[in-house]
C-alpha atoms as one frame of an Amber mdcrd trajectory, in Angstrom:
protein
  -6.392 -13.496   5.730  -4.690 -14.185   2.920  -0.694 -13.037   3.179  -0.034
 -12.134  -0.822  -2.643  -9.363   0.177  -0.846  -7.653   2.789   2.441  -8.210
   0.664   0.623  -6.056  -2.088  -0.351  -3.591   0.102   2.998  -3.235   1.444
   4.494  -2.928  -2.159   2.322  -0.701  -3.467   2.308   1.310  -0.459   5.805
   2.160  -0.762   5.816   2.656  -4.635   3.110   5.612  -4.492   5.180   7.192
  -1.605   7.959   8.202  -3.374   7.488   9.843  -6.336  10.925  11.783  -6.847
  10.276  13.925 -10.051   9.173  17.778  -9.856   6.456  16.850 -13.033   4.447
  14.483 -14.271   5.846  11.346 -15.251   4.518  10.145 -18.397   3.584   6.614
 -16.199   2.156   3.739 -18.365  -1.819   3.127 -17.093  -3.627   0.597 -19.689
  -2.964  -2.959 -17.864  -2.542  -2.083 -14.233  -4.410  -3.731 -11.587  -3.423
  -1.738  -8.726  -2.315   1.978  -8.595  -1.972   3.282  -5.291  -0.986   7.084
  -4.924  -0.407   8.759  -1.722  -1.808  12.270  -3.310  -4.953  10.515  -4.643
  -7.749   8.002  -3.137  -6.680   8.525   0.210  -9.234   8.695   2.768  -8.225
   9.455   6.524  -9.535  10.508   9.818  -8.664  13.508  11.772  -5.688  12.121
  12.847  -3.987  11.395   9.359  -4.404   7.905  10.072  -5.833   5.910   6.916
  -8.544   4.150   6.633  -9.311   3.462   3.124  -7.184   3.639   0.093  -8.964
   3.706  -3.144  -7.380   1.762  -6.457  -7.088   4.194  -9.057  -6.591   1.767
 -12.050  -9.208   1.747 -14.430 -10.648  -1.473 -13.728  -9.255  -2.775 -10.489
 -10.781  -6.502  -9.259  -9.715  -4.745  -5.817 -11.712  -1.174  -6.007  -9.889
  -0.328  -2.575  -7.837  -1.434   0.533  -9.441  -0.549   3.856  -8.196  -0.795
   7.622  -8.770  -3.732   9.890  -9.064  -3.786  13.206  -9.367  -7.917  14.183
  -6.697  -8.909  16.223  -5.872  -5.149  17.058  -6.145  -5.168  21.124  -6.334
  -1.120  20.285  -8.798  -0.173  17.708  -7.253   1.592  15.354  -3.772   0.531
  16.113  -3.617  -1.399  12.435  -4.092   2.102  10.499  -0.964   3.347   8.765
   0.185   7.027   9.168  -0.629   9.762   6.103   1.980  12.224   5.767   1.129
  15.111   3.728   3.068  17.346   1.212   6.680  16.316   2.125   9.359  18.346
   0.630  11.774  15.571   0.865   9.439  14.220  -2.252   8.560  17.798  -3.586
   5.703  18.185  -1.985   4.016  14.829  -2.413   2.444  12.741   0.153   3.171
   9.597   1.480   1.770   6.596   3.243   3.694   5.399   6.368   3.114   2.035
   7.604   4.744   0.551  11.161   3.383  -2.818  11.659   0.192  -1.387  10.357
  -2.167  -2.764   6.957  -4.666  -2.335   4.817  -6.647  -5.444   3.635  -7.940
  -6.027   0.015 -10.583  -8.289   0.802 -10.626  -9.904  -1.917  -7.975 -12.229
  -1.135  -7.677 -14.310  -4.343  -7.467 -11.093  -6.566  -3.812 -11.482  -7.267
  -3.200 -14.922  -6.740  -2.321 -15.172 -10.790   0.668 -12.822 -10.260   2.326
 -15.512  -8.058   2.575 -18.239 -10.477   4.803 -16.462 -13.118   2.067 -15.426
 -15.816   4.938 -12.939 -17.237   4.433  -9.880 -15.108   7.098  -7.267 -14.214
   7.076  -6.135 -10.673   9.156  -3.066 -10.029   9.720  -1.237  -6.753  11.377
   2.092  -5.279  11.631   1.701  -1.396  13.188   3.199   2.105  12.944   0.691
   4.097  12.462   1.722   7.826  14.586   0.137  10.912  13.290  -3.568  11.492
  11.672  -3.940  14.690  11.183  -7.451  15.319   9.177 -10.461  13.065   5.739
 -10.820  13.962   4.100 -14.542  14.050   2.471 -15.626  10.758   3.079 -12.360
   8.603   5.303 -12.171   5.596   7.395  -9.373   3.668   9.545  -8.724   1.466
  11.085  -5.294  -0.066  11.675  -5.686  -3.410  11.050  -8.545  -6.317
């Protein structure tokens, strides 16, 4: 699987989960590939875990990011947490991942954003206490 992927899905991940403001934002939509929000597209089982996140930009080349269970010795052990209507974000919901993914499998999707076409990447984060590097799987919090 392709890591820029999961590092997308990370990013993203944490941008739609904290939406601070009381109102709208007035947020710019003509040119984005991927917009993730935790109140929209979400699609989870009975047990808030997700298994599909739909892309809700107009025109995504990735229409959504789904859970994977290869490599998982417990099915379902890869699915990040949904946490709804927080107050701590005024009511908003957020997606809570813990060594957990969702794949866009359409691996070479983003590869263009990696070779410094002039995008702007921006990002508003918690990150959560570190527990321990995994083989073979990348991160970062912020670019």
């Amino acid at each position: 699987m392709n890591k820029i992927a999961i590092i997308l899905i990370l990013l993203t991940s944490v941008l739609s989960g904290f939406v601070l403001g009381k109102s709208q934002a007035n947020i710019l939509k003509k040119g984005l590939i991927v917009d993730l929000d935790a109140d929209k597209g979400v699609v989870a089982n009975k047990d808030n875990r997700v298994e599909k996140w739909i892309n809700q930009a107009s025109a995504p080349a990735v229409k959504e990011f789904v859970k994977r269970d290869e490599g998982r010795k417990v099915t379902g052990s890869g699915m990040p947490s949904l946490r709804n209507k927080l107050s701590e974000l005024n009511g908003h919901n957020t997606v809570v991942f813990n060594k957990q993914e969702l794949v866009a499998h359409n691996e070479d999707a983003f590869d263009y954003l990696l070779t410094g076409s002039g995008y702007t990447w921006f990002c508003i984060l918690k990150a959560g206490k570190q527990s321990g590097e995994l083989k073979d799987v990348n991160s970062f919090l912020a670019i």
